[in-house]
Amino acid sequence: MGAGQLARMMGDAAHGAGVILTVLATSPDDSAVATADAAIYGSPDDVRALDELCAKVDVITFDHELVDLDQISVLEARGVMIRPNARALRFAVDKGHQRRAFDAAGIPVPRFIVVTSKNDPMLKGFLDSVGPPVLKAARGGYDGRGVLFPQSRVETLAMIDELSRTTSVVIEERLSLRSELALVVVRGLHGYANYPLVSTVQSKGMCVEVRYPADVDEATQHEANRLGRKIADLVGAVGVLAIEFFLSDRGLFVNEIALRPHNTGHWTIEGARTSQFTNHLLAVSGRPLGSTEPIVASAVMVNVVGADEPGSIERASEIPGAHVHDYGKSWRPGRKLGHVTVVGDDASAAHVTAWESARAYGTRTRET
Ligand code: ADP
């Protein structure tokens, strides 16, 4: 379900994983239609299109979390194989549910409350104790949309009022971040594996760059591995599960999870023995997982986000060492159009080359 760039890259990996991929797309222009074996057209909640999809495939998986969980549960009750299932998907669809369940399981998360209005009786006490908070729409946000950083109490209340018209609101302490990290794990029916931690660089709530290896000590990697296993089992994930972490002076905190291949795992296409896309397809089709071992000393992935003027994919691709992945989307300022990965022994040279290529391609984001 879904035919964006993640499904497109699953399409590239499908035949190698022994999978025939059919996508539920909204239009023939959708990114994944070009690489899939077949496409069915309709919105993710279009009953007719879903029925057509169910009749055609053995297992359904996702490239986004903007799904109707009630509808997915109905399909499951009918015997349709859905991986990850509705129970697992709820963790990614509803940030309030995710925070509460992780907190109850002893998984470290920022201090938080979930409210449905600015009149919640818990609100004043919580805001007095944490200072300026971060506000998050419990449902429907992505790439920083739905995440707000109010500057004053008046602004906080106004923003909660606005967000709570459409969704409940997670209010949490604003941590002082040393860095942001991500762990991509794969949970199959008979196995579990994880890729090593990566560092992520964010600009305006959007990930702009991913670096392997992460700049962390062994204890941090070890703790992330432990949490990754615990979360995968708690959620009951099948397929790729990506965990975004905050590293603060108080240690690791889980920010959020996604139950699908993730932007922070794109480097595995060139950088690991088995890519996250192949492993996702192997996992959801019930087969043994591939090795998650890196095959390079370092990798840098830079997202290409449409600049004010379109650039040139050809010029970007001519830069030696740049692996340019174009998502086949029409250019629009601010739109994620593709990514560039550079691997090698020298991490800082890879960083320079990846940005040079991304700039030629026409990225709006800046080198950090
Ligand atoms: P999205 O789901 O839209 O990706 P995130 O929850 O990942 O949103 O938040 C986007 C970015 O905002 C994070 O990558 C981080 O830089 C910043 N951020 C989010 N929550 C906090 C927090 N509690 N403390 C400090 N920074 C935060």
mmCIF file of C-alpha atoms and ligand atoms in Angstrom:
data_model
loop_
_atom_site.group_PDB
_atom_site.id
_atom_site.type_symbol
_atom_site.label_atom_id
_atom_site.label_comp_id
_atom_site.label_asym_id
_atom_site.label_seq_id
_atom_site.Cartn_x
_atom_site.Cartn_y
_atom_site.Cartn_z
ATOM 1 C CA MET A 1 0.000 0.000 0.000
ATOM 2 C CA GLY A 2 1.468 3.300 -1.122
ATOM 3 C CA ALA A 3 3.613 4.049 -4.141
ATOM 4 C CA GLY A 4 6.139 6.650 -3.013
ATOM 5 C CA GLN A 5 9.927 6.386 -3.117
ATOM 6 C CA LEU A 6 10.081 3.638 -0.487
ATOM 7 C CA ALA A 7 7.852 1.369 -2.580
ATOM 8 C CA ARG A 8 9.892 2.392 -5.647
ATOM 9 C CA MET A 9 13.089 1.152 -3.990
ATOM 10 C CA MET A 10 11.239 -2.003 -2.851
ATOM 11 C CA GLY A 11 10.413 -2.454 -6.537
ATOM 12 C CA ASP A 12 14.125 -2.259 -7.412
ATOM 13 C CA ALA A 13 14.829 -4.955 -4.790
ATOM 14 C CA ALA A 14 11.784 -7.158 -5.390
ATOM 15 C CA HIS A 15 13.011 -9.570 -8.036
ATOM 16 C CA GLY A 16 16.304 -10.144 -6.207
ATOM 17 C CA ALA A 17 14.221 -11.058 -3.149
ATOM 18 C CA GLY A 18 12.027 -13.394 -5.204
ATOM 19 C CA VAL A 19 8.986 -11.136 -4.848
ATOM 20 C CA ILE A 20 6.457 -9.887 -7.400
ATOM 21 C CA LEU A 21 5.395 -6.410 -6.327
ATOM 22 C CA THR A 22 1.987 -4.850 -6.985
ATOM 23 C CA VAL A 23 1.498 -1.294 -5.691
ATOM 24 C CA LEU A 24 -1.680 0.462 -4.628
ATOM 25 C CA ALA A 25 -1.023 3.881 -6.196
ATOM 26 C CA THR A 26 -3.099 7.035 -6.446
ATOM 27 C CA SER A 27 -1.923 7.871 -9.975
ATOM 28 C CA PRO A 28 0.311 6.504 -12.773
ATOM 29 C CA ASP A 29 2.713 9.349 -11.915
ATOM 30 C CA ASP A 30 3.404 7.916 -8.447
ATOM 31 C CA SER A 31 7.080 7.171 -7.889
ATOM 32 C CA ALA A 32 6.791 3.369 -7.474
ATOM 33 C CA VAL A 33 4.669 2.660 -10.544
ATOM 34 C CA ALA A 34 7.860 2.697 -12.648
ATOM 35 C CA THR A 35 9.550 -0.165 -10.757
ATOM 36 C CA ALA A 36 6.563 -2.299 -9.689
ATOM 37 C CA ASP A 37 5.364 -5.319 -11.651
ATOM 38 C CA ALA A 38 1.789 -4.032 -11.533
ATOM 39 C CA ALA A 39 -0.271 -1.166 -10.119
ATOM 40 C CA ILE A 40 -3.824 -0.799 -8.825
ATOM 41 C CA TYR A 41 -5.204 2.719 -8.602
ATOM 42 C CA GLY A 42 -7.119 4.114 -5.653
ATOM 43 C CA SER A 43 -6.632 5.916 -2.327
ATOM 44 C CA PRO A 44 -5.419 3.843 0.668
ATOM 45 C CA ASP A 45 -8.982 3.782 2.071
ATOM 46 C CA ASP A 46 -10.802 3.021 -1.198
ATOM 47 C CA VAL A 47 -12.664 -0.237 -0.442
ATOM 48 C CA ARG A 48 -12.919 -1.308 -4.090
ATOM 49 C CA ALA A 49 -9.185 -0.805 -4.689
ATOM 50 C CA LEU A 50 -8.296 -2.610 -1.448
ATOM 51 C CA ASP A 51 -10.458 -5.575 -2.442
ATOM 52 C CA GLU A 52 -8.729 -5.695 -5.809
ATOM 53 C CA LEU A 53 -5.329 -5.602 -4.107
ATOM 54 C CA CYS A 54 -6.265 -8.351 -1.616
ATOM 55 C CA ALA A 55 -7.426 -10.605 -4.431
ATOM 56 C CA LYS A 56 -4.125 -10.190 -6.255
ATOM 57 C CA VAL A 57 -1.404 -10.511 -3.597
ATOM 58 C CA ASP A 58 -0.292 -12.979 -0.897
ATOM 59 C CA VAL A 59 0.810 -10.359 1.599
ATOM 60 C CA ILE A 60 0.274 -6.623 2.027
ATOM 61 C CA THR A 61 2.923 -4.258 3.353
ATOM 62 C CA PHE A 62 3.272 -0.466 3.457
ATOM 63 C CA ASP A 63 5.366 2.471 2.340
ATOM 64 C CA HIS A 64 3.627 4.996 4.634
ATOM 65 C CA GLU A 65 1.588 5.078 7.815
ATOM 66 C CA LEU A 66 -1.319 7.239 6.678
ATOM 67 C CA VAL A 67 -3.623 4.216 6.823
ATOM 68 C CA ASP A 68 -7.030 3.587 8.341
ATOM 69 C CA LEU A 69 -6.404 1.084 11.137
ATOM 70 C CA ASP A 70 -10.067 0.065 11.396
ATOM 71 C CA GLN A 71 -10.086 -0.857 7.732
ATOM 72 C CA ILE A 72 -6.825 -2.800 8.083
ATOM 73 C CA SER A 73 -8.314 -4.700 11.054
ATOM 74 C CA VAL A 74 -11.380 -5.632 8.978
ATOM 75 C CA LEU A 75 -9.139 -7.010 6.220
ATOM 76 C CA GLU A 76 -7.147 -8.969 8.795
ATOM 77 C CA ALA A 77 -10.326 -10.457 10.249
ATOM 78 C CA ARG A 78 -11.171 -11.625 6.721
ATOM 79 C CA GLY A 79 -7.887 -13.539 6.654
ATOM 80 C CA VAL A 80 -5.809 -11.143 4.535
ATOM 81 C CA MET A 81 -2.108 -11.401 5.418
ATOM 82 C CA ILE A 82 -0.977 -7.948 6.507
ATOM 83 C CA ARG A 83 2.592 -7.344 7.692
ATOM 84 C CA PRO A 84 3.069 -5.412 9.868
ATOM 85 C CA ASN A 85 -0.438 -5.962 11.267
ATOM 86 C CA ALA A 86 -2.891 -3.380 12.625
ATOM 87 C CA ARG A 87 -1.787 -3.860 16.221
ATOM 88 C CA ALA A 88 1.835 -3.124 15.280
ATOM 89 C CA LEU A 89 0.942 -0.284 12.887
ATOM 90 C CA ARG A 90 -0.886 1.559 15.653
ATOM 91 C CA PHE A 91 2.475 2.359 17.265
ATOM 92 C CA ALA A 92 3.553 4.288 14.161
ATOM 93 C CA VAL A 93 0.157 5.815 13.359
ATOM 94 C CA ASP A 94 -0.494 7.222 16.835
ATOM 95 C CA LYS A 95 2.400 8.942 18.614
ATOM 96 C CA GLY A 96 0.340 9.152 21.831
ATOM 97 C CA HIS A 97 -0.120 5.381 21.917
ATOM 98 C CA GLN A 98 3.565 4.911 21.135
ATOM 99 C CA ARG A 99 4.778 7.177 23.939
ATOM 100 C CA ARG A 100 2.423 5.621 26.518
ATOM 101 C CA ALA A 101 3.254 2.022 25.608
ATOM 102 C CA PHE A 102 7.023 2.654 25.550
ATOM 103 C CA ASP A 103 6.931 4.518 28.841
ATOM 104 C CA ALA A 104 4.939 1.699 30.467
ATOM 105 C CA ALA A 105 7.524 -0.816 29.196
ATOM 106 C CA GLY A 106 10.431 1.143 30.684
ATOM 107 C CA ILE A 107 11.758 2.361 27.321
ATOM 108 C CA PRO A 108 13.297 5.836 27.788
ATOM 109 C CA VAL A 109 11.191 8.602 26.172
ATOM 110 C CA PRO A 110 11.123 12.359 26.819
ATOM 111 C CA ARG A 111 8.731 13.341 29.664
ATOM 112 C CA PHE A 112 5.315 13.808 28.080
ATOM 113 C CA ILE A 113 1.566 14.077 28.457
ATOM 114 C CA VAL A 114 -1.153 13.539 25.840
ATOM 115 C CA VAL A 115 -4.078 15.988 25.777
ATOM 116 C CA THR A 116 -7.177 16.496 23.664
ATOM 117 C CA SER A 117 -7.654 20.185 24.550
ATOM 118 C CA LYS A 118 -5.862 23.168 26.087
ATOM 119 C CA ASN A 119 -8.229 22.844 29.063
ATOM 120 C CA ASP A 120 -6.775 19.518 30.168
ATOM 121 C CA PRO A 121 -6.328 19.677 33.985
ATOM 122 C CA MET A 122 -2.808 18.140 33.762
ATOM 123 C CA LEU A 123 -1.537 20.801 31.378
ATOM 124 C CA LYS A 124 -0.589 23.687 33.653
ATOM 125 C CA GLY A 125 1.381 21.538 36.112
ATOM 126 C CA PHE A 126 3.225 19.803 33.287
ATOM 127 C CA LEU A 127 4.157 23.035 31.497
ATOM 128 C CA ASP A 128 5.313 24.588 34.786
ATOM 129 C CA SER A 129 7.642 21.643 35.331
ATOM 130 C CA VAL A 130 9.198 21.332 31.842
ATOM 131 C CA GLY A 131 9.460 24.912 30.528
ATOM 132 C CA PRO A 132 8.984 25.547 26.784
ATOM 133 C CA PRO A 133 7.778 22.199 25.373
ATOM 134 C CA VAL A 134 7.631 20.510 21.979
ATOM 135 C CA LEU A 135 4.097 19.907 20.639
ATOM 136 C CA LYS A 136 3.322 17.026 18.293
ATOM 137 C CA ALA A 137 0.176 16.088 16.454
ATOM 138 C CA ALA A 138 -0.441 12.498 17.635
ATOM 139 C CA ARG A 139 -1.559 11.536 14.132
ATOM 140 C CA GLY A 140 -0.846 12.665 10.602
ATOM 141 C CA GLY A 141 2.558 14.434 10.996
ATOM 142 C CA TYR A 142 5.733 13.621 9.047
ATOM 143 C CA ASP A 143 9.032 15.292 8.085
ATOM 144 C CA GLY A 144 8.590 17.840 10.877
ATOM 145 C CA ARG A 145 5.035 18.751 9.836
ATOM 146 C CA GLY A 146 2.918 18.570 12.963
ATOM 147 C CA VAL A 147 5.892 19.285 15.274
ATOM 148 C CA LEU A 148 5.851 22.754 16.865
ATOM 149 C CA PHE A 149 8.259 24.661 19.115
ATOM 150 C CA PRO A 150 6.272 27.405 20.876
ATOM 151 C CA GLN A 151 8.201 30.277 22.434
ATOM 152 C CA SER A 152 5.790 31.366 25.176
ATOM 153 C CA ARG A 153 2.913 30.046 27.293
ATOM 154 C CA VAL A 154 0.404 32.055 25.235
ATOM 155 C CA GLU A 155 1.760 30.583 22.012
ATOM 156 C CA THR A 156 1.815 27.085 23.555
ATOM 157 C CA LEU A 157 -1.877 27.249 24.422
ATOM 158 C CA ALA A 158 -2.822 28.708 21.026
ATOM 159 C CA MET A 159 -0.917 25.943 19.211
ATOM 160 C CA ILE A 160 -2.445 23.183 21.363
ATOM 161 C CA ASP A 161 -5.864 24.668 20.627
ATOM 162 C CA GLU A 162 -5.157 24.611 16.885
ATOM 163 C CA LEU A 163 -3.628 21.085 16.778
ATOM 164 C CA SER A 164 -6.347 19.571 19.000
ATOM 165 C CA ARG A 165 -9.062 20.436 16.482
ATOM 166 C CA THR A 166 -7.999 17.442 14.392
ATOM 167 C CA THR A 167 -5.964 15.119 16.639
ATOM 168 C CA SER A 168 -4.828 14.586 20.212
ATOM 169 C CA VAL A 169 -1.568 16.327 21.062
ATOM 170 C CA VAL A 170 1.631 14.946 22.583
ATOM 171 C CA ILE A 171 3.325 17.592 24.737
ATOM 172 C CA GLU A 172 6.882 16.797 25.750
ATOM 173 C CA GLU A 173 9.976 18.247 27.338
ATOM 174 C CA ARG A 174 12.393 19.938 24.932
ATOM 175 C CA LEU A 175 15.635 18.028 25.311
ATOM 176 C CA SER A 176 19.027 19.555 24.783
ATOM 177 C CA LEU A 177 20.305 17.249 22.029
ATOM 178 C CA ARG A 178 23.909 16.178 21.612
ATOM 179 C CA SER A 179 22.965 14.369 18.421
ATOM 180 C CA GLU A 180 20.237 12.401 16.671
ATOM 181 C CA LEU A 181 20.704 8.738 15.804
ATOM 182 C CA ALA A 182 18.721 6.026 14.065
ATOM 183 C CA LEU A 183 18.679 2.255 14.213
ATOM 184 C CA VAL A 184 17.135 0.177 11.443
ATOM 185 C CA VAL A 185 16.117 -3.282 12.616
ATOM 186 C CA VAL A 186 14.493 -6.154 10.742
ATOM 187 C CA ARG A 187 12.171 -8.611 12.418
ATOM 188 C CA GLY A 188 11.230 -11.670 10.432
ATOM 189 C CA LEU A 189 9.012 -14.592 11.316
ATOM 190 C CA HIS A 190 12.054 -16.611 12.383
ATOM 191 C CA GLY A 191 14.797 -14.087 12.930
ATOM 192 C CA TYR A 192 15.941 -10.661 14.007
ATOM 193 C CA ALA A 193 18.803 -8.462 12.863
ATOM 194 C CA ASN A 194 19.861 -4.862 13.028
ATOM 195 C CA TYR A 195 22.060 -2.549 11.023
ATOM 196 C CA PRO A 196 24.556 -0.410 12.965
ATOM 197 C CA LEU A 197 23.535 2.989 14.333
ATOM 198 C CA VAL A 198 23.728 5.988 12.020
ATOM 199 C CA SER A 199 23.903 9.708 12.832
ATOM 200 C CA THR A 200 21.219 11.888 11.314
ATOM 201 C CA VAL A 201 21.418 15.594 10.590
ATOM 202 C CA GLN A 202 18.147 17.516 10.716
ATOM 203 C CA SER A 203 17.207 20.882 9.280
ATOM 204 C CA LYS A 204 13.801 22.393 10.074
ATOM 205 C CA GLY A 205 12.501 19.024 11.312
ATOM 206 C CA MET A 206 13.566 17.193 8.145
ATOM 207 C CA CYS A 207 16.436 14.710 7.893
ATOM 208 C CA VAL A 208 18.980 16.115 5.421
ATOM 209 C CA GLU A 209 21.954 13.785 5.880
ATOM 210 C CA VAL A 210 22.702 10.328 7.301
ATOM 211 C CA ARG A 211 26.183 9.160 8.277
ATOM 212 C CA TYR A 212 27.451 5.667 8.860
ATOM 213 C CA PRO A 213 29.209 4.969 11.175
ATOM 214 C CA ALA A 214 27.526 7.033 13.876
ATOM 215 C CA ASP A 215 29.810 9.054 16.088
ATOM 216 C CA VAL A 216 29.046 7.058 19.259
ATOM 217 C CA ASP A 217 30.870 4.842 21.727
ATOM 218 C CA GLU A 218 30.361 1.100 21.998
ATOM 219 C CA ALA A 219 28.135 1.403 25.071
ATOM 220 C CA THR A 220 25.678 3.595 23.144
ATOM 221 C CA GLN A 221 25.571 1.147 20.231
ATOM 222 C CA HIS A 222 25.032 -1.661 22.707
ATOM 223 C CA GLU A 223 22.185 0.168 24.449
ATOM 224 C CA ALA A 224 20.546 1.008 21.096
ATOM 225 C CA ASN A 225 20.747 -2.673 20.088
ATOM 226 C CA ARG A 226 19.093 -3.688 23.363
ATOM 227 C CA LEU A 227 16.303 -1.140 22.925
ATOM 228 C CA GLY A 228 15.853 -2.102 19.270
ATOM 229 C CA ARG A 229 15.227 -5.731 20.172
ATOM 230 C CA LYS A 230 12.910 -4.797 23.027
ATOM 231 C CA ILE A 231 10.860 -2.406 20.859
ATOM 232 C CA ALA A 232 10.602 -4.830 17.934
ATOM 233 C CA ASP A 233 9.222 -7.524 20.258
ATOM 234 C CA LEU A 234 6.898 -5.147 22.108
ATOM 235 C CA VAL A 235 5.458 -3.801 18.865
ATOM 236 C CA GLY A 236 5.292 -7.232 17.219
ATOM 237 C CA ALA A 237 6.852 -5.794 14.071
ATOM 238 C CA VAL A 238 7.338 -7.830 10.915
ATOM 239 C CA GLY A 239 9.633 -6.220 8.358
ATOM 240 C CA VAL A 240 11.825 -3.174 8.824
ATOM 241 C CA LEU A 241 11.353 -1.088 11.952
ATOM 242 C CA ALA A 242 13.290 2.175 12.195
ATOM 243 C CA ILE A 243 13.917 3.792 15.553
ATOM 244 C CA GLU A 244 14.908 7.452 15.828
ATOM 245 C CA PHE A 245 16.878 8.272 18.973
ATOM 246 C CA PHE A 246 17.861 11.466 20.716
ATOM 247 C CA LEU A 247 21.252 11.440 22.425
ATOM 248 C CA SER A 248 21.288 13.931 25.300
ATOM 249 C CA ASP A 249 23.477 14.415 28.373
ATOM 250 C CA ARG A 250 21.016 12.099 30.116
ATOM 251 C CA GLY A 251 21.625 9.291 27.597
ATOM 252 C CA LEU A 252 19.489 7.768 24.832
ATOM 253 C CA PHE A 253 15.799 8.557 24.400
ATOM 254 C CA VAL A 254 13.484 7.093 21.797
ATOM 255 C CA ASN A 255 11.953 9.819 19.660
ATOM 256 C CA GLU A 256 9.766 7.805 17.322
ATOM 257 C CA ILE A 257 9.507 4.664 15.257
ATOM 258 C CA ALA A 258 8.416 3.799 11.728
ATOM 259 C CA LEU A 259 7.276 0.352 10.596
ATOM 260 C CA ARG A 260 8.657 0.395 7.072
ATOM 261 C CA PRO A 261 11.948 0.975 5.279
ATOM 262 C CA HIS A 262 13.232 4.347 6.365
ATOM 263 C CA ASN A 263 15.210 7.283 5.045
ATOM 264 C CA THR A 264 17.967 6.534 7.572
ATOM 265 C CA GLY A 265 18.470 3.094 5.979
ATOM 266 C CA HIS A 266 18.927 4.164 2.337
ATOM 267 C CA TRP A 267 22.715 3.911 2.686
ATOM 268 C CA THR A 268 22.335 0.114 3.049
ATOM 269 C CA ILE A 269 21.658 -0.172 -0.721
ATOM 270 C CA GLU A 270 25.359 0.449 -1.390
ATOM 271 C CA GLY A 271 26.744 0.041 2.133
ATOM 272 C CA ALA A 272 25.488 -3.281 3.516
ATOM 273 C CA ARG A 273 25.462 -6.901 2.423
ATOM 274 C CA THR A 274 21.653 -6.824 2.169
ATOM 275 C CA SER A 275 19.714 -3.579 1.727
ATOM 276 C CA GLN A 276 16.857 -2.613 4.035
ATOM 277 C CA PHE A 277 14.479 -2.951 1.061
ATOM 278 C CA THR A 278 15.500 -6.540 0.304
ATOM 279 C CA ASN A 279 15.347 -7.415 3.996
ATOM 280 C CA HIS A 280 11.902 -5.861 4.373
ATOM 281 C CA LEU A 281 10.574 -7.968 1.499
ATOM 282 C CA LEU A 282 12.274 -11.126 2.807
ATOM 283 C CA ALA A 283 10.779 -10.533 6.263
ATOM 284 C CA VAL A 284 7.204 -9.837 5.159
ATOM 285 C CA SER A 285 7.247 -12.803 2.795
ATOM 286 C CA GLY A 286 8.260 -15.093 5.667
ATOM 287 C CA ARG A 287 11.743 -15.985 4.500
ATOM 288 C CA PRO A 288 15.119 -15.931 6.297
ATOM 289 C CA LEU A 289 16.692 -12.486 6.550
ATOM 290 C CA GLY A 290 19.833 -11.402 4.729
ATOM 291 C CA SER A 291 22.983 -10.262 6.518
ATOM 292 C CA THR A 292 22.862 -6.671 7.811
ATOM 293 C CA GLU A 293 26.655 -6.423 7.940
ATOM 294 C CA PRO A 294 28.175 -3.254 6.425
ATOM 295 C CA ILE A 295 30.498 -3.781 3.447
ATOM 296 C CA VAL A 296 32.011 -0.290 3.528
ATOM 297 C CA ALA A 297 34.010 1.670 6.095
ATOM 298 C CA SER A 298 31.753 4.718 5.816
ATOM 299 C CA ALA A 299 28.694 5.952 3.948
ATOM 300 C CA VAL A 300 27.065 9.358 3.625
ATOM 301 C CA MET A 301 23.526 9.816 2.306
ATOM 302 C CA VAL A 302 22.187 13.248 1.440
ATOM 303 C CA ASN A 303 18.525 13.876 0.651
ATOM 304 C CA VAL A 304 17.740 15.947 -2.410
ATOM 305 C CA VAL A 305 14.957 18.382 -1.578
ATOM 306 C CA GLY A 306 13.791 20.531 -4.517
ATOM 307 C CA ALA A 307 15.504 23.948 -4.549
ATOM 308 C CA ASP A 308 13.966 27.111 -5.997
ATOM 309 C CA GLU A 309 15.465 26.231 -9.407
ATOM 310 C CA PRO A 310 15.610 22.650 -10.764
ATOM 311 C CA GLY A 311 19.128 21.163 -11.021
ATOM 312 C CA SER A 312 20.562 18.452 -13.245
ATOM 313 C CA ILE A 313 20.486 14.737 -12.404
ATOM 314 C CA GLU A 314 23.023 14.156 -15.198
ATOM 315 C CA ARG A 315 25.558 16.557 -13.658
ATOM 316 C CA ALA A 316 24.922 15.053 -10.210
ATOM 317 C CA SER A 317 25.564 11.547 -11.572
ATOM 318 C CA GLU A 318 28.786 12.556 -13.323
ATOM 319 C CA ILE A 319 30.502 13.239 -9.999
ATOM 320 C CA PRO A 320 32.792 10.239 -9.380
ATOM 321 C CA GLY A 321 31.595 8.053 -6.514
ATOM 322 C CA ALA A 322 28.093 9.547 -6.303
ATOM 323 C CA HIS A 323 25.269 6.995 -6.373
ATOM 324 C CA VAL A 324 22.294 9.093 -7.402
ATOM 325 C CA HIS A 325 18.796 7.736 -6.735
ATOM 326 C CA ASP A 326 16.103 9.656 -8.547
ATOM 327 C CA TYR A 327 12.544 9.091 -7.337
ATOM 328 C CA GLY A 328 11.015 9.997 -10.715
ATOM 329 C CA LYS A 329 8.990 12.842 -9.214
ATOM 330 C CA SER A 330 8.317 16.142 -10.930
ATOM 331 C CA TRP A 331 10.388 19.002 -9.489
ATOM 332 C CA ARG A 332 8.775 21.249 -6.898
ATOM 333 C CA PRO A 333 10.571 23.423 -4.325
ATOM 334 C CA GLY A 334 10.622 21.615 -0.975
ATOM 335 C CA ARG A 335 9.721 18.195 -2.421
ATOM 336 C CA LYS A 336 11.948 15.153 -1.683
ATOM 337 C CA LEU A 337 13.148 14.261 -5.182
ATOM 338 C CA GLY A 338 15.877 11.734 -4.580
ATOM 339 C CA HIS A 339 19.016 11.012 -2.603
ATOM 340 C CA VAL A 340 22.736 10.635 -3.153
ATOM 341 C CA THR A 341 24.938 8.089 -1.384
ATOM 342 C CA VAL A 342 28.731 8.061 -1.345
ATOM 343 C CA VAL A 343 30.666 5.230 0.310
ATOM 344 C CA GLY A 344 34.384 4.832 0.972
ATOM 345 C CA ASP A 345 37.204 4.697 3.462
ATOM 346 C CA ASP A 346 37.263 8.435 4.064
ATOM 347 C CA ALA A 347 34.053 9.685 5.724
ATOM 348 C CA SER A 348 34.821 13.385 5.281
ATOM 349 C CA ALA A 349 35.605 12.958 1.571
ATOM 350 C CA ALA A 350 32.322 11.022 1.181
ATOM 351 C CA HIS A 351 30.475 13.896 2.875
ATOM 352 C CA VAL A 352 32.000 16.483 0.506
ATOM 353 C CA THR A 353 31.272 14.410 -2.614
ATOM 354 C CA ALA A 354 27.692 13.620 -1.567
ATOM 355 C CA TRP A 355 26.912 17.306 -1.044
ATOM 356 C CA GLU A 356 28.594 18.310 -4.288
ATOM 357 C CA SER A 357 26.385 15.861 -6.155
ATOM 358 C CA ALA A 358 23.229 16.813 -4.229
ATOM 359 C CA ARG A 359 23.856 20.506 -4.993
ATOM 360 C CA ALA A 360 24.278 19.759 -8.712
ATOM 361 C CA TYR A 361 21.013 17.827 -8.559
ATOM 362 C CA GLY A 362 19.378 20.949 -7.100
ATOM 363 C CA THR A 363 18.911 20.373 -3.398
ATOM 364 C CA ARG A 364 17.462 23.159 -1.315
ATOM 365 C CA THR A 365 19.008 22.046 1.982
ATOM 366 C CA ARG A 366 22.443 23.251 2.957
ATOM 367 C CA GLU A 367 25.590 21.425 3.873
ATOM 368 C CA THR A 368 26.101 21.179 7.636
HETATM 369 P P1 ADP B 1 8.489 13.863 12.444
HETATM 370 O O1 ADP B 1 7.626 12.751 12.916
HETATM 371 O O2 ADP B 1 7.721 14.896 11.680
HETATM 372 O O3 ADP B 1 9.754 13.424 11.778
HETATM 373 P P2 ADP B 1 9.924 14.278 14.954
HETATM 374 O O4 ADP B 1 9.165 13.868 16.159
HETATM 375 O O5 ADP B 1 10.996 13.355 14.468
HETATM 376 O O6 ADP B 1 8.915 14.646 13.771
HETATM 377 O O7 ADP B 1 10.567 15.706 15.223
HETATM 378 C C1 ADP B 1 11.280 16.414 14.229
HETATM 379 C C2 ADP B 1 12.555 17.015 14.811
HETATM 380 O O8 ADP B 1 12.239 17.951 15.852
HETATM 381 C C3 ADP B 1 13.474 15.995 15.478
HETATM 382 O O9 ADP B 1 14.298 15.353 14.535
HETATM 383 C C4 ADP B 1 14.259 16.886 16.440
HETATM 384 O O10 ADP B 1 15.286 17.591 15.751
HETATM 385 C C5 ADP B 1 13.211 17.891 16.897
HETATM 386 N N1 ADP B 1 12.562 17.415 18.152
HETATM 387 C C6 ADP B 1 11.437 16.649 18.239
HETATM 388 N N2 ADP B 1 11.135 16.367 19.518
HETATM 389 C C7 ADP B 1 12.061 16.980 20.281
HETATM 390 C C8 ADP B 1 12.289 17.060 21.715
HETATM 391 N N3 ADP B 1 11.482 16.490 22.609
HETATM 392 N N4 ADP B 1 13.363 17.774 22.140
HETATM 393 C C9 ADP B 1 14.194 18.397 21.255
HETATM 394 N N5 ADP B 1 14.029 18.358 19.900
HETATM 395 C C10 ADP B 1 12.983 17.655 19.413
#
